[in-house]
XYZ file of C-alpha atoms in Angstrom:
639
model
C 304.345 78.371 0.130
C 306.387 75.781 2.292
C 304.631 72.705 2.542
C 304.352 71.040 6.030
C 304.065 67.615 6.886
C 303.258 66.629 10.814
C 303.590 63.353 11.907
C 302.500 61.766 14.716
C 304.601 59.287 16.978
C 304.214 57.359 20.469
C 302.994 54.719 22.242
C 299.965 52.491 21.315
C 296.455 53.420 22.642
C 298.060 57.326 23.748
C 295.518 58.852 21.411
C 296.978 59.753 18.182
C 294.298 58.442 15.977
C 291.379 60.062 18.219
C 293.462 63.246 18.315
C 293.419 63.471 14.211
C 289.565 62.571 13.783
C 288.736 65.253 16.277
C 290.941 67.656 14.452
C 290.114 66.847 10.920
C 287.127 64.603 10.898
C 288.976 61.592 9.361
C 289.404 58.322 10.690
C 292.998 57.261 9.993
C 292.209 53.456 10.955
C 290.564 52.317 7.740
C 291.081 48.803 7.529
C 288.838 46.243 9.094
C 291.445 44.731 11.299
C 292.193 48.092 12.504
C 288.652 48.890 13.451
C 288.451 45.343 15.073
C 291.459 45.338 17.437
C 290.954 49.072 17.840
C 294.937 49.659 17.112
C 296.450 51.519 14.178
C 298.500 49.006 11.680
C 298.949 50.687 8.819
C 300.130 54.435 7.693
C 297.017 56.878 8.043
C 296.784 60.224 6.039
C 294.765 63.204 6.513
C 294.815 67.338 6.168
C 294.285 70.179 8.707
C 293.255 73.288 7.395
C 294.384 75.982 10.065
C 292.697 79.239 10.759
C 295.404 81.322 8.397
C 294.190 79.126 5.399
C 297.294 76.905 5.473
C 297.117 73.317 4.891
C 299.106 70.587 6.852
C 299.580 67.183 5.939
C 299.401 64.840 8.523
C 300.847 61.252 8.835
C 299.544 58.975 11.573
C 301.682 56.238 12.630
C 301.216 52.798 14.688
C 302.514 52.975 17.915
C 302.861 49.222 18.638
C 305.931 47.305 18.499
C 305.075 45.418 15.980
C 304.369 47.926 13.479
C 307.441 49.825 14.023
C 308.632 49.213 10.442
C 305.418 50.730 9.286
C 306.152 54.043 11.743
C 309.614 54.108 10.027
C 308.471 54.332 6.314
C 305.762 57.290 7.549
C 308.355 59.146 9.433
C 310.696 59.549 6.863
C 308.956 62.268 5.150
C 307.568 64.263 8.375
C 308.982 67.844 8.849
C 307.081 68.340 12.294
C 306.629 65.499 14.947
C 303.549 65.627 17.510
C 304.869 63.249 19.964
C 301.767 61.778 21.570
C 301.932 60.873 25.313
C 299.024 59.913 27.324
C 298.578 61.949 30.559
C 297.450 58.615 32.429
C 300.321 56.465 31.200
C 303.298 58.790 31.039
C 306.410 58.030 28.937
C 306.351 54.481 27.434
C 308.662 52.154 25.743
C 307.347 53.086 22.023
C 307.393 56.629 23.077
C 311.418 56.403 23.526
C 311.971 54.457 20.441
C 309.619 56.782 18.070
C 311.756 59.311 19.627
C 314.955 57.982 18.729
C 313.847 56.858 15.188
C 312.830 61.005 14.794
C 316.063 61.780 15.757
C 318.156 59.460 13.460
C 315.963 60.946 10.688
C 317.374 64.054 11.665
C 313.672 65.599 12.491
C 314.655 69.002 13.934
C 311.317 70.348 15.402
C 308.501 69.095 17.274
C 305.849 69.368 20.132
C 304.771 67.048 22.720
C 300.656 66.242 23.245
C 299.562 65.436 26.495
C 296.437 63.463 25.691
C 293.343 61.819 27.968
C 293.953 64.748 30.335
C 290.364 64.250 31.346
C 291.498 61.084 32.929
C 293.519 62.617 35.551
C 294.012 65.613 38.053
C 296.008 68.585 37.801
C 298.289 67.531 40.544
C 299.138 64.276 38.251
C 299.138 66.154 35.007
C 301.980 68.402 36.823
C 304.031 65.413 37.792
C 303.632 63.757 34.081
C 304.555 67.167 32.684
C 307.922 67.093 34.822
C 308.582 63.429 34.163
C 308.417 64.369 30.338
C 310.418 67.195 30.532
C 313.007 65.188 32.042
C 312.823 62.655 29.334
C 313.466 65.247 26.815
C 316.609 66.331 28.406
C 319.430 66.238 25.851
C 317.348 65.430 22.806
C 316.158 67.654 20.045
C 312.728 68.155 21.414
C 314.248 69.257 24.807
C 312.726 72.727 24.424
C 309.540 72.040 22.707
C 306.156 72.681 23.923
C 304.141 70.554 26.068
C 300.677 71.107 24.767
C 297.925 68.883 27.174
C 294.594 68.246 25.623
C 291.517 66.073 25.774
C 290.274 64.430 22.312
C 286.778 63.870 24.242
C 286.380 67.072 25.738
C 288.172 69.441 23.318
C 289.976 71.357 26.199
C 293.658 72.223 25.067
C 292.505 72.014 21.520
C 292.852 75.816 20.455
C 295.983 75.910 22.328
C 297.305 72.949 20.168
C 296.284 74.776 16.965
C 297.662 78.037 18.000
C 301.050 76.460 18.853
C 300.819 74.321 15.747
C 300.380 77.239 13.662
C 303.458 79.281 14.992
C 305.664 76.274 14.775
C 304.450 75.141 10.958
C 305.088 78.871 10.236
C 309.059 78.540 11.425
C 309.512 75.263 9.381
C 312.091 76.029 6.496
C 311.837 74.730 3.230
C 313.279 71.327 2.716
C 316.806 71.344 0.638
C 315.611 70.418 -2.885
C 317.882 68.913 -5.357
C 315.222 69.330 -8.107
C 315.043 65.760 -8.816
C 311.501 64.185 -8.786
C 311.376 61.542 -6.048
C 308.511 60.143 -4.379
C 309.068 56.951 -1.980
C 305.679 55.150 -2.416
C 303.996 54.103 1.261
C 300.448 53.141 -0.136
C 299.449 51.235 -3.422
C 295.666 50.375 -4.360
C 293.452 50.220 -6.796
C 290.526 52.664 -7.727
C 287.536 51.617 -9.661
C 287.383 53.840 -12.900
C 290.999 54.872 -12.166
C 293.235 51.790 -12.037
C 296.472 52.172 -9.684
C 297.100 54.729 -7.337
C 300.278 55.275 -5.111
C 300.774 58.022 -2.250
C 303.808 59.283 -0.732
C 305.356 62.331 0.582
C 307.262 63.960 -2.395
C 310.639 64.511 -1.015
C 312.144 66.331 -3.943
C 311.405 67.742 -7.106
C 308.279 68.368 -8.986
C 305.578 66.089 -11.130
C 303.253 67.267 -13.494
C 300.207 65.313 -14.985
C 300.842 63.291 -18.366
C 304.411 63.104 -17.374
C 306.192 59.564 -17.797
C 307.744 58.051 -14.638
C 309.935 55.408 -13.638
C 309.381 52.928 -10.858
C 312.492 51.708 -9.208
C 314.174 49.866 -8.553
C 312.513 47.634 -11.040
C 312.442 50.216 -13.677
C 309.095 49.691 -14.618
C 307.617 52.915 -16.559
C 304.154 54.441 -16.402
C 302.578 57.758 -17.025
C 300.927 60.139 -14.663
C 297.023 60.189 -14.954
C 296.111 62.211 -12.284
C 297.489 63.982 -9.066
C 295.693 64.653 -6.137
C 296.810 66.637 -2.854
C 294.742 66.816 0.213
C 291.954 65.350 -1.570
C 291.826 67.953 -4.476
C 292.883 67.037 -8.096
C 295.900 69.215 -9.346
C 298.128 69.559 -12.264
C 301.174 68.997 -10.525
C 302.577 68.224 -6.935
C 305.717 69.560 -5.803
C 308.602 68.805 -2.755
C 307.049 68.605 0.417
C 303.323 67.656 -0.184
C 301.666 64.549 0.563
C 300.637 63.129 -3.015
C 298.372 60.569 -4.692
C 299.305 59.581 -8.025
C 296.934 57.845 -10.345
C 299.225 55.974 -13.051
C 298.700 54.807 -16.005
C 299.961 51.616 -17.811
C 300.729 49.591 -14.975
C 299.286 47.212 -12.528
C 299.041 47.049 -8.748
C 301.082 44.123 -8.476
C 303.842 45.738 -10.334
C 304.275 48.556 -7.538
C 305.318 47.863 -3.821
C 305.983 50.232 -0.508
C 309.558 50.998 -0.596
C 309.493 51.665 -4.762
C 310.152 54.828 -5.852
C 308.940 57.042 -8.136
C 311.473 59.122 -10.442
C 311.653 60.815 -13.906
C 313.441 58.251 -16.022
C 317.170 58.458 -15.708
C 317.971 60.659 -12.877
C 318.397 57.872 -10.229
C 320.231 54.872 -10.041
C 319.372 51.791 -7.344
C 322.063 50.332 -5.501
C 322.758 47.801 -3.106
C 325.743 49.243 -1.409
C 326.111 52.518 0.030
C 328.804 54.516 2.325
C 327.070 55.635 5.824
C 328.220 57.392 8.847
C 326.474 55.232 11.326
C 325.518 56.091 15.015
C 324.903 53.313 17.549
C 322.182 54.263 19.943
C 323.481 54.424 23.340
C 320.640 52.317 24.416
C 321.850 49.254 22.672
C 322.631 46.338 25.140
C 326.201 45.031 23.128
C 328.773 45.747 20.959
C 327.849 45.896 17.416
C 330.454 43.786 15.276
C 331.722 43.812 11.708
C 329.100 42.356 9.041
C 326.003 42.344 11.860
C 323.087 41.218 10.091
C 320.389 44.119 10.215
C 316.995 45.345 8.945
C 317.910 48.965 6.838
C 314.916 51.498 6.714
C 315.071 54.181 4.269
C 312.607 56.146 2.670
C 309.612 53.557 2.832
C 311.823 50.644 2.191
C 313.058 47.668 4.673
C 315.796 45.421 3.192
C 317.814 42.986 5.101
C 321.259 44.128 5.115
C 324.878 43.776 6.755
C 326.888 46.338 8.056
C 330.855 46.297 7.106
C 332.594 48.851 9.728
C 335.174 50.813 8.033
C 338.410 51.272 10.121
C 337.412 48.808 12.953
C 335.788 45.476 14.026
C 332.946 46.446 16.207
C 331.433 49.464 17.900
C 330.285 50.225 21.609
C 326.653 51.672 22.099
C 326.672 55.788 21.979
C 329.848 55.571 19.056
C 329.829 56.751 15.586
C 331.694 55.066 12.608
C 332.077 55.157 8.945
C 330.577 51.859 7.406
C 329.341 50.404 4.183
C 325.801 48.782 4.470
C 325.233 45.926 1.698
C 321.815 45.438 0.887
C 320.336 42.218 -0.143
C 318.113 44.102 -2.436
C 318.513 47.664 -4.284
C 316.700 50.399 -3.392
C 317.150 54.494 -4.309
C 318.770 56.962 -2.116
C 320.783 59.749 -2.402
C 323.829 61.317 -0.280
C 321.956 63.344 2.884
C 319.407 61.018 2.881
C 318.792 59.911 6.883
C 318.328 55.956 7.387
C 317.418 54.034 10.323
C 318.822 50.511 11.406
C 316.762 48.014 13.730
C 318.444 44.523 14.456
C 317.782 41.614 12.513
C 316.269 39.521 15.857
C 314.926 40.194 18.275
C 313.597 43.399 16.211
C 314.524 47.057 17.755
C 315.900 50.179 16.755
C 319.268 50.219 17.171
C 321.024 53.044 14.983
C 320.845 55.068 12.069
C 322.346 57.735 9.991
C 323.212 59.524 6.999
C 323.920 58.411 3.317
C 327.437 59.832 2.364
C 327.785 58.158 -1.000
C 324.712 56.020 -2.748
C 326.828 54.623 -5.083
C 330.596 53.481 -3.834
C 332.502 50.812 -5.036
C 333.966 48.238 -2.264
C 336.357 49.773 -0.006
C 339.276 48.443 1.710
C 338.313 48.149 5.347
C 341.525 49.433 6.653
C 342.610 52.308 4.350
C 344.187 55.896 5.528
C 342.705 56.971 1.777
C 339.439 55.803 2.358
C 339.145 57.084 5.741
C 339.890 60.633 4.339
C 337.515 60.320 1.648
C 334.753 59.422 4.334
C 335.756 62.585 6.643
C 335.454 64.727 3.448
C 332.082 63.419 2.276
C 330.998 63.872 5.837
C 332.508 67.392 6.671
C 334.102 68.904 3.402
C 333.004 71.777 1.157
C 330.810 71.242 -1.758
C 334.219 71.631 -3.951
C 335.957 69.080 -1.763
C 333.137 66.602 -1.752
C 332.707 66.906 -5.559
C 336.518 66.092 -6.323
C 336.138 62.795 -4.023
C 333.146 61.625 -6.129
C 334.931 62.102 -9.324
C 338.030 60.586 -8.361
C 336.033 57.729 -7.619
C 334.136 57.452 -10.590
C 337.718 57.450 -12.257
C 338.532 57.276 -15.882
C 334.802 56.245 -16.479
C 333.598 59.868 -15.428
C 330.199 60.846 -14.220
C 327.262 62.188 -15.340
C 326.355 65.594 -14.013
C 322.919 63.890 -12.773
C 324.437 60.999 -11.027
C 327.067 63.624 -9.268
C 323.866 65.357 -8.051
C 322.873 62.209 -6.449
C 326.264 61.320 -4.730
C 326.720 64.955 -3.731
C 323.125 66.089 -3.004
C 323.999 69.695 -4.582
C 321.108 71.172 -6.134
C 321.928 71.176 -9.919
C 322.200 74.792 -10.543
C 324.480 75.164 -7.646
C 326.515 72.412 -8.715
C 326.866 73.739 -12.221
C 328.433 76.974 -11.084
C 330.836 74.746 -9.216
C 331.692 72.897 -11.771
C 332.301 75.507 -14.590
C 335.000 77.011 -12.017
C 336.377 73.494 -11.689
C 336.669 73.454 -15.506
C 337.987 76.955 -15.650
C 340.682 75.952 -13.234
C 341.469 72.799 -14.738
C 340.361 71.052 -11.631
C 337.993 68.797 -13.675
C 337.364 67.963 -17.026
C 334.554 68.044 -19.192
C 334.685 65.373 -21.366
C 331.111 66.015 -23.369
C 329.163 69.359 -22.954
C 326.076 67.709 -24.586
C 326.266 64.541 -22.649
C 327.954 66.249 -19.388
C 330.087 63.650 -18.976
C 333.020 64.817 -16.197
C 336.287 63.382 -15.357
C 338.570 63.910 -12.838
C 341.659 66.045 -13.199
C 343.384 63.480 -10.773
C 342.389 60.453 -12.913
C 343.105 62.461 -16.240
C 346.595 63.551 -15.123
C 347.284 59.956 -14.039
C 346.161 58.810 -17.547
C 348.490 60.892 -19.010
C 351.294 59.631 -17.219
C 350.061 56.118 -17.909
C 350.336 56.975 -21.894
C 353.631 58.828 -21.641
C 354.957 55.799 -19.686
C 353.673 53.471 -22.263
C 355.094 55.255 -24.999
C 358.324 55.033 -23.719
C 357.974 51.827 -23.076
C 357.301 51.216 -26.858
C 360.560 53.126 -27.671
C 362.587 50.894 -25.454
C 361.050 47.592 -26.954
C 361.192 48.834 -30.591
C 364.041 51.540 -30.819
C 363.944 51.328 -34.629
C 360.253 52.219 -34.872
C 359.748 56.185 -35.379
C 356.225 56.099 -33.129
C 353.440 54.049 -31.540
C 350.472 53.620 -33.448
C 347.720 55.494 -31.062
C 344.842 53.156 -31.776
C 347.425 50.553 -30.165
C 348.472 52.547 -27.935
C 345.039 53.093 -26.697
C 344.144 49.557 -26.558
C 347.414 48.742 -24.498
C 346.124 50.829 -21.707
C 345.006 48.860 -18.376
C 341.193 49.432 -19.042
C 339.068 50.328 -22.103
C 339.419 54.153 -22.620
C 336.726 56.162 -24.147
C 338.313 57.313 -27.610
C 337.381 60.818 -26.789
C 339.095 60.854 -23.375
C 342.361 59.457 -25.156
C 342.146 61.643 -28.018
C 341.807 64.664 -25.555
C 344.547 63.365 -23.585
C 346.690 62.945 -26.658
C 345.935 66.351 -28.198
C 346.629 68.317 -24.810
C 350.030 66.421 -24.440
C 350.760 67.226 -27.921
C 350.036 71.008 -27.168
C 352.326 71.068 -24.116
C 355.180 69.363 -26.214
C 355.519 66.402 -24.216
C 354.825 64.009 -27.271
C 354.806 64.497 -30.832
C 351.770 63.434 -32.945
C 352.524 62.227 -36.282
C 349.341 61.463 -38.272
C 348.480 58.173 -36.528
C 351.606 57.734 -34.607
C 352.781 59.358 -31.267
C 356.234 59.358 -29.906
C 357.892 61.179 -26.944
C 359.516 64.313 -27.638
C 362.954 64.328 -28.605
C 362.676 60.460 -29.353
C 364.858 59.618 -32.446
C 365.701 56.326 -34.336
C 369.729 55.725 -34.200
C 371.254 52.801 -35.719
C 374.454 51.462 -34.108
C 376.860 48.895 -34.462
C 375.251 46.214 -36.212
C 372.218 47.821 -36.892
C 374.085 50.551 -38.744
C 376.181 47.841 -40.762
C 372.752 45.933 -41.718
C 371.654 49.408 -43.112
C 374.994 49.989 -44.933
C 374.359 46.452 -46.745
C 370.575 47.330 -47.568
C 371.638 50.697 -49.070
C 374.228 49.138 -51.297
C 371.675 46.698 -52.760
C 369.657 49.527 -53.409
C 371.942 51.663 -55.100
C 373.673 48.611 -57.098
C 369.878 47.894 -58.569
C 369.564 50.696 -59.554
C 366.007 51.422 -61.241
C 365.507 47.456 -60.747
C 365.421 47.271 -57.084
C 364.218 43.753 -55.474
C 360.809 43.363 -53.858
C 361.026 43.883 -50.153
C 360.348 40.051 -49.867
C 363.470 39.246 -52.019
C 365.423 41.883 -49.969
C 364.341 39.971 -46.582
C 365.550 36.613 -48.017
C 369.053 38.190 -48.176
C 368.670 38.712 -44.436
C 366.794 35.295 -43.224
C 368.632 35.128 -40.096
C 368.268 39.121 -39.086
C 364.483 39.476 -40.724
C 363.111 41.057 -37.965
C 365.888 43.598 -37.822
C 365.888 44.340 -41.490
C 362.296 44.915 -41.365
C 362.876 47.488 -38.945
C 366.034 48.865 -40.751
C 363.698 49.529 -44.094
C 361.106 51.080 -41.667
C 363.820 53.749 -40.482
C 365.197 54.255 -43.884
C 362.020 54.894 -45.279
C 361.069 57.158 -42.471
C 364.271 59.068 -43.253
C 363.615 59.284 -46.586
C 366.929 57.535 -47.643
C 364.302 55.038 -49.450
C 361.207 56.219 -51.308
C 358.118 53.727 -51.401
C 356.725 54.028 -54.922
C 354.377 51.160 -54.711
C 353.178 48.320 -52.131
C 356.310 46.278 -52.820
C 358.709 48.480 -54.516
C 361.152 50.698 -52.793
C 363.827 53.194 -54.600
C 367.100 54.806 -53.174
C 366.491 58.513 -53.012
C 369.464 59.481 -55.367
C 368.636 56.825 -57.514
C 364.994 58.088 -57.786
C 366.020 61.772 -58.004
C 368.361 61.250 -60.715
C 365.659 59.686 -62.951
C 363.504 62.836 -62.092
C 366.339 64.975 -63.500
C 366.504 62.893 -66.467
C 362.929 62.612 -67.105
C 362.398 66.202 -66.957
C 364.927 67.089 -69.529
C 363.369 64.491 -71.593
C 359.854 66.343 -71.182
C 361.505 69.676 -71.763
C 363.026 68.098 -74.930
C 360.004 66.168 -76.069
C 357.017 67.999 -74.488
C 355.425 64.685 -73.577
C 355.927 61.194 -72.840
C 354.130 57.919 -72.952
C 354.875 54.393 -71.409
C 356.610 53.546 -74.756
C 358.770 56.456 -74.921
C 359.392 56.068 -70.909
C 360.559 52.668 -71.783
C 363.143 53.729 -74.342
C 364.459 56.624 -72.025
C 365.223 54.057 -69.204
C 365.161 50.698 -70.759
C 362.864 49.398 -67.938
C 359.906 46.670 -68.270
C 356.386 47.684 -67.827
C 356.527 46.228 -64.181
C 358.592 48.991 -63.173
C 357.457 51.823 -65.701
C 353.718 52.299 -64.661
C 354.684 52.602 -60.854
C 357.567 55.021 -61.489
C 355.322 57.080 -64.089
C 352.328 57.123 -61.434
C 354.661 58.430 -58.795
C 355.765 61.073 -60.756
C 352.325 62.048 -61.095
C 351.725 61.860 -57.828
C 354.925 64.074 -56.704
C 353.643 66.654 -59.237
C 356.645 66.285 -61.303
C 354.136 65.425 -64.255
C 350.326 65.414 -65.134
C 348.542 63.015 -67.286
C 346.582 64.166 -70.115
C 344.750 61.800 -72.096
C 347.208 58.948 -72.531
C 350.157 60.707 -72.156
C 352.048 62.825 -69.667
C 353.604 66.557 -69.652
C 355.429 68.616 -67.514
C 352.838 70.246 -64.741
C 354.732 73.248 -64.257
C 354.939 73.729 -68.144
C 351.174 72.652 -68.422
C 349.862 75.216 -65.546
C 351.837 78.248 -67.308
C-alpha cells in the first residue's frame, strides 16, 4: 500500500492544530510554551484513519513567521498539503510563504481548507472563496478543492474527509532509490527505552536489529524498536512517519537535520550543484556569493550561492549554481531544497539538487554549463556519463552513482551492463563495483602511449619502459588494477608491445648510428679479443670513462640483441665465443661422458672465477645436467 503524509500549511492562528485535534483526538501542541502562548512552535504529528481503513500520517507545522525553519523541516517529507486559511481573515503573509515553500519542494497535490466558517456569513464566505481561488491562480494548487469547515461545530468535516480520501488514493508512490534514509526532525529520550528519533522515511527500508549510521557525524547505533502511528512494527519503509528507538547512542549525539542511513550508503558534503529558482516576490537582485540559509531535509545550514555563468539574478529567474555550506549534510540528486535570506529572514527561492558530490567548478565554462544542462534534463544514460566523467580516473562505486544520479539501483544496473557491453563505461572491479568513465579510460591510454613515446625519445637505446616506473610517472596515482587493464588492452590492440616488465611502442627498435655504432664496435672487439676471460662490466666501463652513460646503454642494447650473453651478474661473453665453447664442451662430454670443474679447467685453461659460472650457465641453458658432483649431457641423460 502507498503511504501518504499530509502536511498542514498556513498562517498562524488559522486553525491548523485545532482541526487536527478534532480529526484525530491528538493535540499536536505538546510543549509547555506552546500551551502558554497558544501557538504552534515545533512540529507536531498525528495519524488519521479514514473510513476505508487507510491511515494517513499528519505533520502539523507552525504558522508564525519566526518558526518558518521548523515548518520547512516538516514540509520536506509530505505528499499532500492542506493549505489552511481562516475564513474570517483570508490570505495572509504566511499563507503566501508557505505556498511558495510547498511549490519549491515540488509538492504536487493539495487542498484548501477554509476554517472558522462559524464566524462568518455565507456572503463573506463566497468572497473569501473567490479571493482564495484568485490567489491560487498560476500555482500548483490552481484547481485544488476548497473545503469550508468548522472545527467547533463540525460542519464540513464529512466533506473534508471524503475529499481527502479521494485525493490520497490518487497520490503516486514516491520514487524510491532503495537506499534507506530518514531525516531526523525530532530527538527525545523515553524512560526505559533511551534515545528515540522521528522523521518521515523518504527512501528504502529499515528493520529492527539493523545497524544504522547517523550522518554527517558518522555515529553508529542499532535499531532497538520501530513505531509507526504509535504501533510497534518490525520494519518501516519509504513514505511512513516513523519513530525509531536507537541503542548505543545518547540523545546529545543526534540533532534535527541529521540523517539516519545504512552504513556506507551516503556521503556527506558541503558543496552541491543545484538548479536554483529565485522567487519573483524577491525585492532585489541576487548577487554571486550571497550569504543564505539552505534548507534540505530537516536541516538548516548557513551557505553561499555561487552562480554559474552569471554574476547576478533577477527575481523570477532560474540559474545553475553551486551552494557551499558551512557544515556538511546529506542529499542526493533529485532532492528539493528551500533557500531563505540570511537577514532579514524570508523565503527567496529553492530548487533541485543536480549533483550532491561535485568538485569546485569554473564559473564561466561552456563544458560545465553543458554538464549542468544534461544533469537537469538529459537521459539516464547521459547523466550517468557526466557523473562518470566527473569521477575521472578515481572511478565511482555503484552506490555513489545512485546518489549522484537518483536512479534506482536495479534500473542503474541494467543501464550499466549495457554500457559495459558497448564499452561506454569500464568496470574495474565487479566485486567492488567500481566504474570508470570510458572517456577517462581512453584519455589514460593516450597519456600512457604519449609517455612511452616520450621515454623512447629520451632514452633511445633502451628497449622499453619499466611498467611500474611508467605508472609512477603519470600525473596522479593510478590504481594498479586500472593501469594493468589499460596496458593489457593496449597490448591486445597492438598499440604497444609488452615484454615481461617492460613496455614499448609497437615498431620501436633500438638503432645505433654514428658514434654509438662505433662505440659498439669497440666494445665488441674487447669481448672478442678477451675470448673466455672477459673484463667485468666495471672494468669495461673504465675504458670509456668519458662516455660511460653511452657505453652502459650500448651494453644493454648488445644484451637485448643477444650479441652479448649474461652468464652472471657481472660477467658477459660474446655470443660467438660462448657458442664455440658450447660446441667444444659438447664434444668433450660425448667423448669423456662427464665433466667436473677440474676437467673443465683442463679443457679451457680457465680459473675457478670463470669455470663455475660457465658450468652453471650450461646447466641453465640445458646443455648439461648435474649428477652428484659432475655434469653429463642432458640429451644423453634424458635418453
